[in-house]
């Protein structure tokens, strides 16, 4: 053991002292001791400094090793003691500054670079913590953000703070649904008896959820459902769509909302599901109809909303199902003889999803149409609201205002360029396979 005497002088960034009568120097947080045999013994003084800052306070900014093996800037959102641990044995819930909140997670102390700890962030530290985001490729950013279509644009600053405080820590880490184990993205307000659970087991047909695998197995032996509890209104190949009335199937509707909230950030969880219809898309096989995603809509919307909430479950994303759900919502609007629009506000990425759909549908018509066509005619043909058509064409610089009216300028080469940029349209809705009666006509 080496005992440290009082430090004496400082010269050119190195502090000189004596250790057990030997010459020593402290520099860059490391104490070097010269011994009689000419070797040096290194004592990591910075380790002592790190130990004094534990446990880390909520709000601390630090670098954290992520799943890519690299260090990224994070903020400590919450902390909790490890069972059976010592006074400083905590794990920390962190938010990665450059990533969406859905990637927030609990991390161990060994994942944190304690030499980078800052509790008071000044301008220089902000620069330091932002440097890792500059190293991200566009492909990495796209992969992280592309499936997230919900934002907070409708919340004022106070409401946003309240929302983030209430939902800051994911309560359920993973769920089991059918043959998939899925990592969750966000907080969902499950009943209090599930507060101590980090994993839930869902019946993929009735969406009842349980705390243990054995409970699910017992349930599956008794559950006689093999598809969502509603009317099958569409079947094409292995794809089926079921319409579920929230009033007739209240428990299913509420369970679906609990499930969806794990993957949607700010959407309100409606306990009163009576006012909504849920359209559940399924992949079908000999074992049953397995949910891949859904959208909901109000039974009666004064604002002409034809979609309130939309979700494709993570295992089924990047397969065109989201675009299919958007297209399906407009086919229902056509059956109703109405124009429709998604519930506002849309997040930036949500707007991109819809703008892509609107672009493909509108430009496809403009390419094939001979002669003049008005925005009103486009709206009647597509069930897209006139305002959405106007803003889409304006964003593509395909519309001009001449002599008191809007004129569409549809150069074929320009249309082809925009269609190519809009990407593929996803799965097609075969309207011949849609058998559906609008809700108002059912009563």
CSV table of C-alpha atoms in Angstrom, one decimal:
chain,number,residue,atom,x,y,z
A,1,UNK,CA,0.0,0.0,0.0
A,2,UNK,CA,1.2,3.5,-0.8
A,3,UNK,CA,0.4,6.4,1.6
A,4,UNK,CA,0.0,9.9,0.2
A,5,UNK,CA,1.6,12.8,2.0
A,6,UNK,CA,0.7,16.4,1.5
A,7,UNK,CA,1.1,17.8,-2.0
A,8,UNK,CA,3.7,20.6,-2.1
A,9,UNK,CA,4.5,22.3,-5.4
A,10,UNK,CA,3.0,22.6,-9.0
A,11,UNK,CA,5.2,23.1,-12.1
A,12,UNK,CA,4.1,23.0,-15.8
A,13,UNK,CA,0.9,21.2,-15.1
A,14,UNK,CA,2.4,18.5,-12.9
A,15,UNK,CA,2.1,18.5,-9.1
A,16,UNK,CA,5.2,17.3,-7.2
A,17,UNK,CA,5.0,15.6,-3.8
A,18,UNK,CA,6.6,12.8,-1.9
A,19,UNK,CA,5.2,9.3,-1.4
A,20,UNK,CA,6.8,7.4,1.4
A,21,UNK,CA,9.8,9.7,1.0
A,22,UNK,CA,10.1,9.0,-2.8
A,23,UNK,CA,9.7,11.6,-5.6
A,24,UNK,CA,6.3,11.6,-7.3
A,25,UNK,CA,4.4,13.7,-9.8
A,26,UNK,CA,0.6,14.0,-10.5
A,27,UNK,CA,-0.4,14.8,-14.0
A,28,UNK,CA,-3.6,14.3,-16.1
A,29,UNK,CA,-5.3,12.7,-13.1
A,30,UNK,CA,-2.7,9.9,-12.7
A,31,UNK,CA,-0.1,9.7,-10.0
A,32,UNK,CA,3.3,8.3,-11.0
A,33,UNK,CA,5.7,7.1,-8.3
A,34,UNK,CA,9.4,6.6,-9.0
A,35,UNK,CA,10.8,3.6,-7.2
A,36,UNK,CA,14.4,2.7,-6.5
A,37,UNK,CA,14.6,0.0,-9.2
A,38,UNK,CA,13.7,2.6,-11.9
A,39,UNK,CA,10.2,1.3,-12.6
A,40,UNK,CA,7.1,3.4,-12.2
A,41,UNK,CA,4.0,2.5,-10.3
A,42,UNK,CA,0.8,4.1,-11.7
A,43,UNK,CA,-2.0,5.0,-9.3
A,44,UNK,CA,-5.2,6.1,-11.0
A,45,UNK,CA,-6.2,9.2,-9.0
A,46,UNK,CA,-9.1,9.8,-11.4
A,47,UNK,CA,-10.7,6.6,-10.0
A,48,UNK,CA,-11.0,8.3,-6.6
A,49,UNK,CA,-12.7,11.3,-8.2
A,50,UNK,CA,-15.1,9.1,-10.1
A,51,UNK,CA,-16.1,7.2,-7.0
A,52,UNK,CA,-17.0,10.5,-5.2
A,53,UNK,CA,-19.6,11.3,-7.8
A,54,UNK,CA,-21.5,8.1,-7.4
A,55,UNK,CA,-24.4,7.5,-7.5
A,56,UNK,CA,-25.0,9.8,-10.5
A,57,UNK,CA,-27.7,12.4,-10.0
A,58,UNK,CA,-30.8,12.6,-12.3
A,59,UNK,CA,-30.0,15.2,-14.9
A,60,UNK,CA,-26.3,14.2,-15.2
A,61,UNK,CA,-24.9,14.3,-18.7
A,62,UNK,CA,-22.4,11.6,-19.6
A,63,UNK,CA,-21.2,9.4,-22.5
A,64,UNK,CA,-22.7,6.0,-22.7
A,65,UNK,CA,-21.7,2.9,-24.7
A,66,UNK,CA,-24.6,2.0,-27.0
A,67,UNK,CA,-25.4,-1.2,-28.9
A,68,UNK,CA,-23.2,-0.2,-31.8
A,69,UNK,CA,-20.2,-0.3,-29.4
A,70,UNK,CA,-19.6,3.5,-29.6
A,71,UNK,CA,-20.1,6.1,-27.0
A,72,UNK,CA,-23.0,8.5,-27.3
A,73,UNK,CA,-24.1,11.5,-25.3
A,74,UNK,CA,-26.9,10.8,-22.8
A,75,UNK,CA,-28.8,12.4,-20.0
A,76,UNK,CA,-29.7,10.5,-16.9
A,77,UNK,CA,-33.5,10.5,-16.6
A,78,UNK,CA,-33.9,8.2,-13.6
A,79,UNK,CA,-32.0,5.8,-11.4
A,80,UNK,CA,-32.7,2.8,-9.2
A,81,UNK,CA,-30.8,0.7,-6.7
A,82,UNK,CA,-29.8,-2.8,-7.7
A,83,UNK,CA,-31.2,-5.4,-5.5
A,84,UNK,CA,-28.6,-6.6,-3.0
A,85,UNK,CA,-26.2,-4.0,-4.1
A,86,UNK,CA,-24.0,-1.6,-2.1
A,87,UNK,CA,-24.5,2.1,-1.5
A,88,UNK,CA,-23.4,3.1,-5.0
A,89,UNK,CA,-24.8,0.1,-6.9
A,90,UNK,CA,-27.4,1.7,-9.2
A,91,UNK,CA,-28.5,1.3,-12.8
A,92,UNK,CA,-29.5,4.4,-14.8
A,93,UNK,CA,-32.3,5.2,-17.2
A,94,UNK,CA,-30.8,7.3,-20.0
A,95,UNK,CA,-32.0,9.3,-23.0
A,96,UNK,CA,-29.6,9.4,-26.0
A,97,UNK,CA,-29.5,13.1,-27.1
A,98,UNK,CA,-29.3,12.3,-30.8
A,99,UNK,CA,-32.0,9.5,-30.8
A,100,UNK,CA,-35.7,9.4,-30.5
A,101,UNK,CA,-37.2,8.7,-27.0
A,102,UNK,CA,-38.1,5.2,-28.0
A,103,UNK,CA,-34.5,4.2,-27.6
A,104,UNK,CA,-34.3,5.3,-24.0
A,105,UNK,CA,-33.2,2.4,-21.8
A,106,UNK,CA,-31.8,1.2,-18.5
A,107,UNK,CA,-28.0,0.8,-18.5
A,108,UNK,CA,-25.3,-0.5,-16.1
A,109,UNK,CA,-22.7,1.6,-14.6
A,110,UNK,CA,-19.9,-0.1,-16.7
A,111,UNK,CA,-21.6,1.3,-19.9
A,112,UNK,CA,-20.9,4.9,-18.7
A,113,UNK,CA,-17.7,6.8,-19.2
A,114,UNK,CA,-17.4,8.5,-15.8
A,115,UNK,CA,-14.5,10.7,-17.0
A,116,UNK,CA,-17.1,12.5,-19.2
A,117,UNK,CA,-19.5,13.3,-16.5
A,118,UNK,CA,-21.0,16.8,-16.4
A,119,UNK,CA,-23.7,17.9,-14.1
A,120,UNK,CA,-23.7,21.6,-15.3
A,121,UNK,CA,-23.7,21.9,-19.0
A,122,UNK,CA,-22.1,24.9,-20.5
A,123,UNK,CA,-21.5,25.8,-24.2
A,124,UNK,CA,-18.3,23.9,-24.5
A,125,UNK,CA,-19.8,20.8,-23.0
A,126,UNK,CA,-22.8,21.0,-25.4
A,127,UNK,CA,-20.3,21.0,-28.3
A,128,UNK,CA,-18.6,17.9,-26.8
A,129,UNK,CA,-21.9,16.0,-26.4
A,130,UNK,CA,-23.1,16.9,-29.9
A,131,UNK,CA,-19.9,15.7,-31.6
A,132,UNK,CA,-21.1,12.1,-31.7
A,133,UNK,CA,-24.3,13.0,-33.6
A,134,UNK,CA,-22.1,14.4,-36.4
A,135,UNK,CA,-20.6,11.0,-36.8
A,136,UNK,CA,-23.9,9.3,-37.5
A,137,UNK,CA,-24.5,8.3,-41.1
A,138,UNK,CA,-27.7,9.3,-42.8
A,139,UNK,CA,-28.5,5.6,-43.0
A,140,UNK,CA,-28.2,5.2,-39.2
A,141,UNK,CA,-30.5,8.2,-38.6
A,142,UNK,CA,-33.0,6.9,-41.1
A,143,UNK,CA,-33.1,3.4,-39.5
A,144,UNK,CA,-33.6,4.9,-36.1
A,145,UNK,CA,-36.3,7.4,-37.0
A,146,UNK,CA,-38.1,6.0,-40.1
A,147,UNK,CA,-40.8,4.0,-38.2
A,148,UNK,CA,-41.7,6.8,-35.8
A,149,UNK,CA,-44.6,8.9,-37.1
A,150,UNK,CA,-45.9,10.6,-33.9
A,151,UNK,CA,-44.7,13.9,-32.5
A,152,UNK,CA,-45.6,16.6,-30.0
A,153,UNK,CA,-46.5,19.5,-32.3
A,154,UNK,CA,-49.9,20.0,-30.6
A,155,UNK,CA,-48.5,20.4,-27.1
A,156,UNK,CA,-47.4,23.7,-25.6
A,157,UNK,CA,-44.2,23.8,-23.6
A,158,UNK,CA,-45.9,23.3,-20.2
A,159,UNK,CA,-48.0,20.3,-21.5
A,160,UNK,CA,-44.9,18.8,-23.1
A,161,UNK,CA,-42.9,19.0,-19.9
A,162,UNK,CA,-45.8,17.4,-18.0
A,163,UNK,CA,-46.2,14.6,-20.6
A,164,UNK,CA,-42.5,13.8,-20.6
A,165,UNK,CA,-42.3,13.8,-16.8
A,166,UNK,CA,-45.2,11.4,-16.5
A,167,UNK,CA,-44.0,9.1,-19.3
A,168,UNK,CA,-40.3,9.5,-18.9
A,169,UNK,CA,-39.5,5.9,-18.0
A,170,UNK,CA,-40.7,2.9,-20.0
A,171,UNK,CA,-42.6,0.7,-17.5
A,172,UNK,CA,-42.8,-2.4,-19.8
A,173,UNK,CA,-39.5,-3.3,-21.5
A,174,UNK,CA,-40.7,-6.2,-23.7
A,175,UNK,CA,-43.9,-8.0,-24.7
A,176,UNK,CA,-44.5,-11.4,-26.1
A,177,UNK,CA,-47.2,-11.4,-28.9
A,178,UNK,CA,-47.6,-14.6,-30.9
A,179,UNK,CA,-44.2,-15.8,-32.0
A,180,UNK,CA,-42.5,-12.5,-31.4
A,181,UNK,CA,-40.8,-11.0,-28.4
A,182,UNK,CA,-40.9,-7.2,-29.0
A,183,UNK,CA,-38.9,-4.4,-27.3
A,184,UNK,CA,-41.2,-1.6,-26.4
A,185,UNK,CA,-40.6,2.1,-27.3
A,186,UNK,CA,-42.7,4.1,-24.8
A,187,UNK,CA,-44.6,4.2,-21.5
A,188,UNK,CA,-48.1,2.9,-21.5
A,189,UNK,CA,-50.4,3.4,-18.4
A,190,UNK,CA,-51.3,-0.2,-17.6
A,191,UNK,CA,-53.3,-0.8,-14.4
A,192,UNK,CA,-51.4,-0.5,-11.1
A,193,UNK,CA,-51.2,-4.2,-10.6
A,194,UNK,CA,-48.7,-4.4,-13.5
A,195,UNK,CA,-46.4,-1.7,-12.0
A,196,UNK,CA,-43.7,-4.3,-11.1
A,197,UNK,CA,-43.8,-6.0,-14.4
A,198,UNK,CA,-41.1,-5.4,-17.1
A,199,UNK,CA,-42.5,-8.0,-19.5
A,200,UNK,CA,-46.1,-8.8,-20.5
A,201,UNK,CA,-47.5,-11.7,-22.4
A,202,UNK,CA,-50.4,-10.9,-24.8
A,203,UNK,CA,-52.9,-13.3,-26.3
A,204,UNK,CA,-52.5,-12.4,-30.0
A,205,UNK,CA,-56.2,-13.0,-30.7
A,206,UNK,CA,-58.1,-11.3,-27.8
A,207,UNK,CA,-55.2,-9.1,-26.7
A,208,UNK,CA,-55.6,-10.0,-23.0
A,209,UNK,CA,-52.3,-9.5,-21.2
A,210,UNK,CA,-50.7,-11.5,-18.4
A,211,UNK,CA,-47.7,-11.3,-16.1
A,212,UNK,CA,-46.3,-14.8,-16.7
A,213,UNK,CA,-45.8,-17.2,-19.5
A,214,UNK,CA,-47.7,-20.0,-17.7
A,215,UNK,CA,-50.8,-17.7,-17.4
A,216,UNK,CA,-50.7,-17.1,-21.1
A,217,UNK,CA,-50.4,-20.9,-21.8
A,218,UNK,CA,-53.4,-21.6,-19.6
A,219,UNK,CA,-55.3,-18.8,-21.3
A,220,UNK,CA,-54.5,-20.0,-24.8
A,221,UNK,CA,-56.0,-23.5,-24.0
A,222,UNK,CA,-59.3,-21.8,-23.2
A,223,UNK,CA,-59.4,-18.8,-25.6
A,224,UNK,CA,-61.6,-19.8,-28.6
A,225,UNK,CA,-60.8,-16.7,-30.7
A,226,UNK,CA,-58.6,-17.2,-33.8
A,227,UNK,CA,-59.0,-13.7,-35.2
A,228,UNK,CA,-60.0,-10.2,-33.9
A,229,UNK,CA,-63.6,-10.1,-32.5
A,230,UNK,CA,-65.2,-8.2,-35.3
A,231,UNK,CA,-66.4,-8.5,-38.9
A,232,UNK,CA,-64.0,-9.5,-41.6
A,233,UNK,CA,-64.4,-6.9,-44.3
A,234,UNK,CA,-61.5,-7.7,-46.5
A,235,UNK,CA,-59.6,-10.8,-47.6
A,236,UNK,CA,-57.0,-10.9,-50.3
A,237,UNK,CA,-54.6,-13.9,-50.3
A,238,UNK,CA,-53.3,-14.2,-46.8
A,239,UNK,CA,-54.2,-10.6,-45.8
A,240,UNK,CA,-57.4,-9.9,-43.8
A,241,UNK,CA,-58.9,-6.7,-42.4
A,242,UNK,CA,-61.4,-6.9,-39.4
A,243,UNK,CA,-63.6,-4.0,-38.3
A,244,UNK,CA,-64.0,-4.0,-34.5
A,245,UNK,CA,-66.6,-1.8,-32.9
A,246,UNK,CA,-65.3,-0.3,-29.7
A,247,UNK,CA,-68.7,-0.3,-28.1
A,248,UNK,CA,-69.4,-4.0,-28.8
A,249,UNK,CA,-65.9,-5.1,-27.9
A,250,UNK,CA,-64.8,-2.7,-25.2
A,251,UNK,CA,-62.2,-4.8,-23.5
A,252,UNK,CA,-60.5,-5.7,-26.8
A,253,UNK,CA,-60.5,-2.0,-27.8
A,254,UNK,CA,-59.0,-1.0,-24.5
A,255,UNK,CA,-56.3,-3.7,-24.7
A,256,UNK,CA,-55.5,-2.6,-28.2
A,257,UNK,CA,-55.0,0.9,-26.9
A,258,UNK,CA,-52.7,-0.3,-24.1
A,259,UNK,CA,-50.7,-2.3,-26.7
A,260,UNK,CA,-50.5,0.6,-29.2
A,261,UNK,CA,-49.4,3.1,-26.6
A,262,UNK,CA,-46.2,1.1,-26.1
A,263,UNK,CA,-45.2,2.1,-29.6
A,264,UNK,CA,-46.8,5.6,-29.9
A,265,UNK,CA,-45.4,8.4,-27.9
A,266,UNK,CA,-47.9,11.2,-27.3
A,267,UNK,CA,-51.2,9.7,-28.5
A,268,UNK,CA,-54.0,9.8,-25.8
A,269,UNK,CA,-55.0,6.4,-24.5
A,270,UNK,CA,-58.8,6.3,-24.8
A,271,UNK,CA,-60.5,4.4,-22.0
A,272,UNK,CA,-63.9,5.2,-23.6
A,273,UNK,CA,-63.5,3.3,-26.9
A,274,UNK,CA,-67.2,3.3,-27.6
A,275,UNK,CA,-66.8,6.2,-30.1
A,276,UNK,CA,-64.2,4.4,-32.2
A,277,UNK,CA,-64.0,1.8,-34.9
A,278,UNK,CA,-60.7,-0.2,-35.1
A,279,UNK,CA,-59.5,-1.7,-38.4
A,280,UNK,CA,-57.1,-4.6,-37.6
A,281,UNK,CA,-54.9,-5.9,-40.4
A,282,UNK,CA,-53.9,-9.6,-40.1
A,283,UNK,CA,-51.7,-12.1,-41.7
A,284,UNK,CA,-53.6,-15.4,-41.9
A,285,UNK,CA,-52.4,-19.0,-41.8
A,286,UNK,CA,-53.8,-22.3,-40.6
A,287,UNK,CA,-53.3,-21.3,-36.9
A,288,UNK,CA,-55.4,-18.1,-37.2
A,289,UNK,CA,-55.3,-14.4,-38.1
A,290,UNK,CA,-52.2,-12.7,-36.6
A,291,UNK,CA,-52.4,-8.9,-36.1
A,292,UNK,CA,-49.7,-6.9,-37.9
A,293,UNK,CA,-51.1,-3.4,-37.5
A,294,UNK,CA,-54.3,-1.3,-37.2
A,295,UNK,CA,-55.8,2.1,-37.6
A,296,UNK,CA,-58.7,3.6,-35.7
A,297,UNK,CA,-61.3,6.2,-36.7
A,298,UNK,CA,-64.1,8.0,-35.0
A,299,UNK,CA,-67.6,6.8,-35.8
A,300,UNK,CA,-68.6,10.4,-36.4
A,301,UNK,CA,-66.0,13.1,-37.1
A,302,UNK,CA,-67.1,16.7,-37.6
A,303,UNK,CA,-63.6,17.5,-39.0
A,304,UNK,CA,-63.9,14.7,-41.7
A,305,UNK,CA,-61.1,12.7,-40.1
A,306,UNK,CA,-60.9,9.3,-41.7
A,307,UNK,CA,-58.0,8.1,-39.4
A,308,UNK,CA,-57.3,8.8,-35.7
A,309,UNK,CA,-54.4,6.5,-34.9
A,310,UNK,CA,-52.2,4.2,-37.0
A,311,UNK,CA,-49.6,1.6,-36.1
A,312,UNK,CA,-47.7,-1.2,-37.7
A,313,UNK,CA,-46.1,-3.5,-35.1
A,314,UNK,CA,-42.3,-3.5,-35.2
A,315,UNK,CA,-41.8,-7.1,-36.5
A,316,UNK,CA,-44.0,-6.2,-39.6
A,317,UNK,CA,-42.5,-2.8,-40.4
A,318,UNK,CA,-40.8,-2.1,-43.8
A,319,UNK,CA,-43.1,-4.4,-45.6
A,320,UNK,CA,-45.6,-1.9,-47.0
A,321,UNK,CA,-48.3,-2.4,-44.4
A,322,UNK,CA,-48.3,1.2,-43.2
A,323,UNK,CA,-48.9,2.5,-46.7
A,324,UNK,CA,-51.6,-0.2,-47.1
A,325,UNK,CA,-53.4,1.0,-44.0
A,326,UNK,CA,-53.4,4.6,-45.2
A,327,UNK,CA,-54.7,3.6,-48.6
A,328,UNK,CA,-57.4,1.4,-46.9
A,329,UNK,CA,-58.6,4.4,-44.9
A,330,UNK,CA,-59.2,6.3,-48.1
A,331,UNK,CA,-61.0,3.4,-49.8
A,332,UNK,CA,-63.4,3.5,-46.8
A,333,UNK,CA,-63.9,7.2,-47.4
A,334,UNK,CA,-64.8,6.5,-51.0
A,335,UNK,CA,-67.4,4.0,-49.9
A,336,UNK,CA,-68.8,6.6,-47.6
A,337,UNK,CA,-68.9,9.1,-50.4
A,338,UNK,CA,-66.8,11.6,-48.4
A,339,UNK,CA,-63.5,13.2,-48.5
A,340,UNK,CA,-61.1,12.3,-45.7
A,341,UNK,CA,-58.0,13.5,-43.9
A,342,UNK,CA,-55.9,12.1,-41.0
A,343,UNK,CA,-56.4,13.6,-37.6
A,344,UNK,CA,-54.3,16.6,-37.0
A,345,UNK,CA,-51.6,17.5,-36.0
A,346,UNK,CA,-49.3,15.3,-38.0
A,347,UNK,CA,-45.7,15.0,-37.0
A,348,UNK,CA,-43.0,15.8,-39.5
A,349,UNK,CA,-42.5,12.1,-40.2
A,350,UNK,CA,-46.3,11.5,-40.2
A,351,UNK,CA,-46.6,14.2,-42.8
A,352,UNK,CA,-43.9,12.5,-44.9
A,353,UNK,CA,-45.8,9.2,-44.9
A,354,UNK,CA,-49.0,10.9,-46.0
A,355,UNK,CA,-47.3,13.3,-48.4
A,356,UNK,CA,-45.8,10.2,-50.1
A,357,UNK,CA,-49.2,8.6,-50.4
A,358,UNK,CA,-50.8,11.8,-51.7
A,359,UNK,CA,-48.0,12.3,-54.2
A,360,UNK,CA,-48.2,8.8,-55.7
A,361,UNK,CA,-52.0,8.9,-56.0
A,362,UNK,CA,-52.2,12.4,-57.5
A,363,UNK,CA,-49.3,12.1,-59.9
A,364,UNK,CA,-50.5,8.8,-61.1
A,365,UNK,CA,-53.8,10.4,-62.1
A,366,UNK,CA,-52.1,13.4,-63.7
A,367,UNK,CA,-49.9,11.1,-65.8
A,368,UNK,CA,-52.8,9.2,-67.2
A,369,UNK,CA,-55.4,12.0,-67.5
A,370,UNK,CA,-55.9,13.8,-70.8
A,371,UNK,CA,-57.0,17.4,-70.7
A,372,UNK,CA,-57.6,19.8,-67.9
A,373,UNK,CA,-58.5,18.6,-64.4
A,374,UNK,CA,-59.5,20.6,-61.3
A,375,UNK,CA,-58.5,20.1,-57.6
A,376,UNK,CA,-62.2,19.5,-56.9
A,377,UNK,CA,-62.2,16.7,-59.5
A,378,UNK,CA,-59.0,15.2,-58.0
A,379,UNK,CA,-60.6,15.3,-54.6
A,380,UNK,CA,-63.8,13.5,-55.9
A,381,UNK,CA,-61.7,10.8,-57.5
A,382,UNK,CA,-59.4,10.1,-54.6
A,383,UNK,CA,-61.4,11.1,-51.5
A,384,UNK,CA,-58.4,13.3,-50.5
A,385,UNK,CA,-59.3,16.6,-49.0
A,386,UNK,CA,-58.8,19.6,-51.3
A,387,UNK,CA,-56.5,21.3,-48.8
A,388,UNK,CA,-54.2,18.2,-48.8
A,389,UNK,CA,-54.2,18.1,-52.6
A,390,UNK,CA,-53.3,21.8,-52.8
A,391,UNK,CA,-50.5,21.7,-50.2
A,392,UNK,CA,-49.0,18.5,-51.8
A,393,UNK,CA,-49.0,19.9,-55.3
A,394,UNK,CA,-47.6,23.2,-54.0
A,395,UNK,CA,-44.8,21.4,-52.2
A,396,UNK,CA,-43.9,19.8,-55.5
A,397,UNK,CA,-44.1,23.1,-57.3
A,398,UNK,CA,-46.7,21.8,-59.7
A,399,UNK,CA,-49.3,24.4,-59.1
A,400,UNK,CA,-49.4,28.1,-60.0
A,401,UNK,CA,-51.9,30.9,-59.3
A,402,UNK,CA,-53.0,32.5,-62.6
A,403,UNK,CA,-55.9,34.9,-63.2
A,404,UNK,CA,-57.5,34.3,-59.9
A,405,UNK,CA,-57.3,30.5,-59.9
A,406,UNK,CA,-54.9,27.6,-59.2
A,407,UNK,CA,-53.5,25.9,-62.3
A,408,UNK,CA,-51.8,22.5,-62.3
A,409,UNK,CA,-48.6,22.4,-64.4
A,410,UNK,CA,-48.0,18.7,-65.2
A,411,UNK,CA,-44.9,18.3,-67.3
A,412,UNK,CA,-44.5,14.5,-67.9
A,413,UNK,CA,-40.8,14.5,-67.1
A,414,UNK,CA,-41.3,16.4,-63.9
A,415,UNK,CA,-44.1,14.0,-62.8
A,416,UNK,CA,-41.8,11.0,-63.5
A,417,UNK,CA,-39.0,12.6,-61.4
A,418,UNK,CA,-41.4,13.2,-58.4
A,419,UNK,CA,-42.9,9.7,-58.7
A,420,UNK,CA,-39.5,8.2,-58.5
A,421,UNK,CA,-38.6,10.3,-55.5
A,422,UNK,CA,-41.9,9.3,-53.7
A,423,UNK,CA,-40.8,5.6,-53.8
A,424,UNK,CA,-42.9,2.5,-54.1
A,425,UNK,CA,-46.6,2.5,-53.1
A,426,UNK,CA,-46.5,-0.6,-50.9
A,427,UNK,CA,-49.3,-3.2,-51.1
A,428,UNK,CA,-52.3,-2.5,-53.2
A,429,UNK,CA,-55.8,-2.6,-51.8
A,430,UNK,CA,-58.0,-4.8,-54.1
A,431,UNK,CA,-61.2,-2.9,-53.9
A,432,UNK,CA,-63.2,-5.8,-55.3
A,433,UNK,CA,-62.3,-7.8,-52.1
A,434,UNK,CA,-63.7,-5.0,-49.8
A,435,UNK,CA,-67.1,-5.9,-48.5
A,436,UNK,CA,-68.2,-3.1,-46.1
A,437,UNK,CA,-71.2,-1.0,-45.1
A,438,UNK,CA,-70.5,2.4,-43.6
A,439,UNK,CA,-71.3,2.7,-39.9
A,440,UNK,CA,-74.2,5.1,-40.2
A,441,UNK,CA,-76.0,2.7,-42.5
A,442,UNK,CA,-75.8,0.0,-40.0
A,443,UNK,CA,-78.2,1.9,-37.7
